[in-house]
C-alpha cells in the first residue's frame, strides 16, 4: 500500500511538472509579446517607499516591475522574472525597467532623493551592461548618478563567468550606487561584504519580521548594523510590517526601512501622491 501511495504521489508530481513547464512556455510567450508591444503599458514599474527609520519620511523608492496580460490580469515578478532569466529576456526587460525608473526619478527631482532598481545576475553578466547603464544616465544630463542605486543579489556572485567585482567597480565608476539585496539569505554573506564594493545592505525580511519578539534576530541585526557601519555602508531593513519591529529598528538605529507598514508598491501616479509637494510648484503664499 505504501508503495502504491508513493507511486500515486509520483504521478501527481509529474502532472505538476507538466503544468509548470506549460506555464513557463506561456510566460515566455507573454513576455515576448509584452516587450514587443507597448512596454510601458504591459510592463509598468511600480514604486515602494523606503523611509528614514527615525522620521518615517520617504528617502527613496524601490522600482518593482509588474506585468499586465492581454486579458488585463496583473502579474507580480514571481510569475515572469524566472522565465525572463532563463530565456535572457531579462536583459531587455531590465533595460526597460531602468529607463522607466530613471525617467520617473528625474520627474521627481526635489521630491525623491533616490531610486533603487533590481538587476538580475544574467543582466550583470551581459558584456553590454555597463554601457547600457551609462546610456540611460546620459539621457538625463543633469541627473546626479548617485541618486540611482542598483540592487544585486548574492547569486550574481556564484558561478558567474565574469568577474562580478570588476563589473561592480565599473558600475561604481559611473557614479551610481550598489546595494546587496536580500542580504543574509545566501551562503556567503561575509564573502559578499569582503569582495564587493557595495554602498547599501538590504537586510532580508526574514531577519526583520518578528524582530521585536526575537532576541536572536535583534542580535543579528545589531551585528549587521555594526559591520555595515564599519565598512561605510548604509542599511535598509526590508519587510517592515509591524510597528513593534519598527520601534526595535529605531532603537537599533537602523538607518532606513521598507515594508508594508510604510507603503506597498504602487503605480507611479499613486506613489507620487505620497511625495512632498515639489518645491518649484509650491504656491507663493504658502512658500511665504
Ligand atoms: P526584492 O527585490 O527583494 O523586492 C522586495 C519584495 O518584497 C517586493 O515583492 C515587495 O513588494 C515585497 N515587500 C515589500 N515590503 C514587504 C512587506 O512588508 N512584507 C512582505 N511580505 N513583502 C514585502 P515583488 O514586487 O513581488 O518582487 C519580488 C522580487 O522580484 C523582488 O524581490 C526582486 O527580486 C524581483 N523583481 C522585482 N522587480 C524586478 C525587476 O525589475 N528586475 C528584476 N531582475 N527583478 C525584479
Ligand atoms: Mg530588490
Ligand atoms: Mg530585497
Ligand atoms: Mg527580498
Short mmCIF file of N, CA and C and ligand atoms in Angstrom, two decimals, residues 48 62-66 76-78 81 90 97 118-120 123 151 181-182 205 238-241 258-261 265, ligand 1:
data_model
loop_
_atom_site.label_atom_id
_atom_site.label_comp_id
_atom_site.label_asym_id
_atom_site.label_seq_id
_atom_site.Cartn_x
_atom_site.Cartn_y
_atom_site.Cartn_z
N UNK A 48 7.82 51.45 -4.37
CA UNK A 48 7.56 51.27 -2.94
C UNK A 48 8.49 52.18 -2.15
N UNK A 62 11.95 51.79 -4.15
CA UNK A 62 12.39 50.66 -4.97
C UNK A 62 11.44 50.52 -6.15
N UNK A 63 12.00 50.39 -7.34
CA UNK A 63 11.23 50.16 -8.56
C UNK A 63 10.98 48.66 -8.70
N UNK A 64 9.71 48.28 -8.82
CA UNK A 64 9.35 46.86 -8.90
C UNK A 64 8.46 46.64 -10.11
N UNK A 65 8.90 45.77 -11.00
CA UNK A 65 8.18 45.59 -12.26
C UNK A 65 6.91 44.76 -12.06
N UNK A 66 5.91 45.03 -12.86
CA UNK A 66 4.66 44.28 -12.90
C UNK A 66 4.35 43.96 -14.34
N UNK A 76 2.67 39.60 -10.64
CA UNK A 76 3.87 40.01 -9.91
C UNK A 76 5.09 39.40 -10.56
N UNK A 77 6.28 39.91 -10.22
CA UNK A 77 7.52 39.46 -10.87
C UNK A 77 7.80 37.97 -10.68
N UNK A 78 7.30 37.37 -9.60
CA UNK A 78 7.50 35.94 -9.38
C UNK A 78 6.94 35.10 -10.51
N UNK A 81 9.71 36.77 -13.88
CA UNK A 81 11.16 37.01 -13.81
C UNK A 81 11.96 35.70 -13.97
N UNK A 90 15.31 38.84 -19.68
CA UNK A 90 15.52 39.76 -18.56
C UNK A 90 16.46 40.91 -18.96
N UNK A 97 13.05 48.57 -17.44
CA UNK A 97 12.74 48.96 -16.05
C UNK A 97 13.66 50.10 -15.61
N UNK A 118 16.29 46.76 -9.34
CA UNK A 118 16.83 45.40 -9.27
C UNK A 118 17.56 45.02 -10.55
N UNK A 119 18.70 44.37 -10.38
CA UNK A 119 19.48 43.88 -11.52
C UNK A 119 19.64 42.38 -11.34
N UNK A 120 19.26 41.61 -12.36
CA UNK A 120 19.37 40.17 -12.24
C UNK A 120 20.80 39.73 -12.58
N UNK A 123 21.63 39.83 -16.23
CA UNK A 123 21.88 41.18 -16.74
C UNK A 123 23.31 41.62 -16.43
N UNK A 151 20.37 47.22 -7.29
CA UNK A 151 20.30 46.13 -6.31
C UNK A 151 20.74 44.82 -6.95
N UNK A 181 21.07 43.06 -2.22
CA UNK A 181 19.66 42.77 -1.94
C UNK A 181 19.54 41.47 -1.14
N UNK A 182 18.46 41.35 -0.38
CA UNK A 182 18.16 40.12 0.35
C UNK A 182 19.35 39.66 1.19
N UNK A 205 13.99 40.35 4.73
CA UNK A 205 12.87 40.45 5.66
C UNK A 205 12.77 39.28 6.64
N UNK A 238 14.31 45.36 5.15
CA UNK A 238 13.21 45.03 4.24
C UNK A 238 12.06 44.38 5.01
N UNK A 239 10.86 44.51 4.48
CA UNK A 239 9.72 43.75 5.01
C UNK A 239 9.23 44.20 6.37
N UNK A 240 9.31 45.51 6.65
CA UNK A 240 8.82 46.01 7.94
C UNK A 240 7.29 46.14 7.86
N UNK A 241 6.61 45.33 8.64
CA UNK A 241 5.14 45.32 8.63
C UNK A 241 4.57 45.70 9.99
N UNK A 258 11.91 49.62 4.76
CA UNK A 258 11.00 49.43 3.63
C UNK A 258 10.02 48.34 4.04
N UNK A 259 8.75 48.54 3.75
CA UNK A 259 7.79 47.50 4.10
C UNK A 259 6.36 48.00 4.06
N UNK A 260 5.44 47.07 4.15
CA UNK A 260 4.02 47.41 4.02
C UNK A 260 3.58 48.42 5.07
N UNK A 261 4.27 48.46 6.23
CA UNK A 261 3.91 49.43 7.27
C UNK A 261 3.98 50.86 6.72
N UNK A 265 4.01 48.61 -2.80
CA UNK A 265 4.36 49.10 -4.14
C UNK A 265 3.10 49.65 -4.81
P1 LIG B 1 13.05 42.23 -3.80
O1 LIG B 1 13.97 42.98 -4.68
O2 LIG B 1 13.61 41.69 -2.53
O3 LIG B 1 11.82 43.21 -3.55
C1 LIG B 1 11.08 43.26 -2.37
C2 LIG B 1 9.83 42.43 -2.47
O4 LIG B 1 9.23 42.35 -1.19
C3 LIG B 1 8.76 43.05 -3.39
O5 LIG B 1 7.99 41.99 -3.96
C4 LIG B 1 7.91 43.80 -2.38
O6 LIG B 1 6.61 44.05 -2.83
C5 LIG B 1 7.93 42.85 -1.22
N1 LIG B 1 7.67 43.52 0.04
C6 LIG B 1 7.93 44.81 0.38
N2 LIG B 1 7.56 45.08 1.64
C7 LIG B 1 7.04 43.94 2.13
C8 LIG B 1 6.47 43.59 3.42
O7 LIG B 1 6.38 44.38 4.34
N3 LIG B 1 6.04 42.30 3.56
C9 LIG B 1 6.13 41.40 2.55
N4 LIG B 1 5.68 40.18 2.79
N5 LIG B 1 6.68 41.70 1.33
C10 LIG B 1 7.12 42.95 1.14
P2 LIG B 1 7.68 41.92 -5.50
O8 LIG B 1 7.39 43.28 -6.05
O9 LIG B 1 6.69 40.83 -5.71
O10 LIG B 1 9.07 41.48 -6.12
C11 LIG B 1 9.61 40.23 -5.82
C12 LIG B 1 11.01 40.10 -6.35
O11 LIG B 1 11.01 40.15 -7.79
C13 LIG B 1 11.94 41.22 -5.92
O12 LIG B 1 12.40 41.00 -4.62
C14 LIG B 1 13.02 41.12 -6.97
O13 LIG B 1 13.93 40.09 -6.64
C15 LIG B 1 12.24 40.69 -8.19
N6 LIG B 1 12.00 41.87 -9.05
C16 LIG B 1 11.05 42.83 -8.97
N7 LIG B 1 11.19 43.75 -9.95
C17 LIG B 1 12.28 43.36 -10.67
C18 LIG B 1 12.96 43.90 -11.82
O14 LIG B 1 12.62 44.96 -12.36
N8 LIG B 1 14.04 43.20 -12.28
C19 LIG B 1 14.47 42.05 -11.67
N9 LIG B 1 15.55 41.43 -12.18
N10 LIG B 1 13.88 41.54 -10.60
C20 LIG B 1 12.80 42.18 -10.09
#
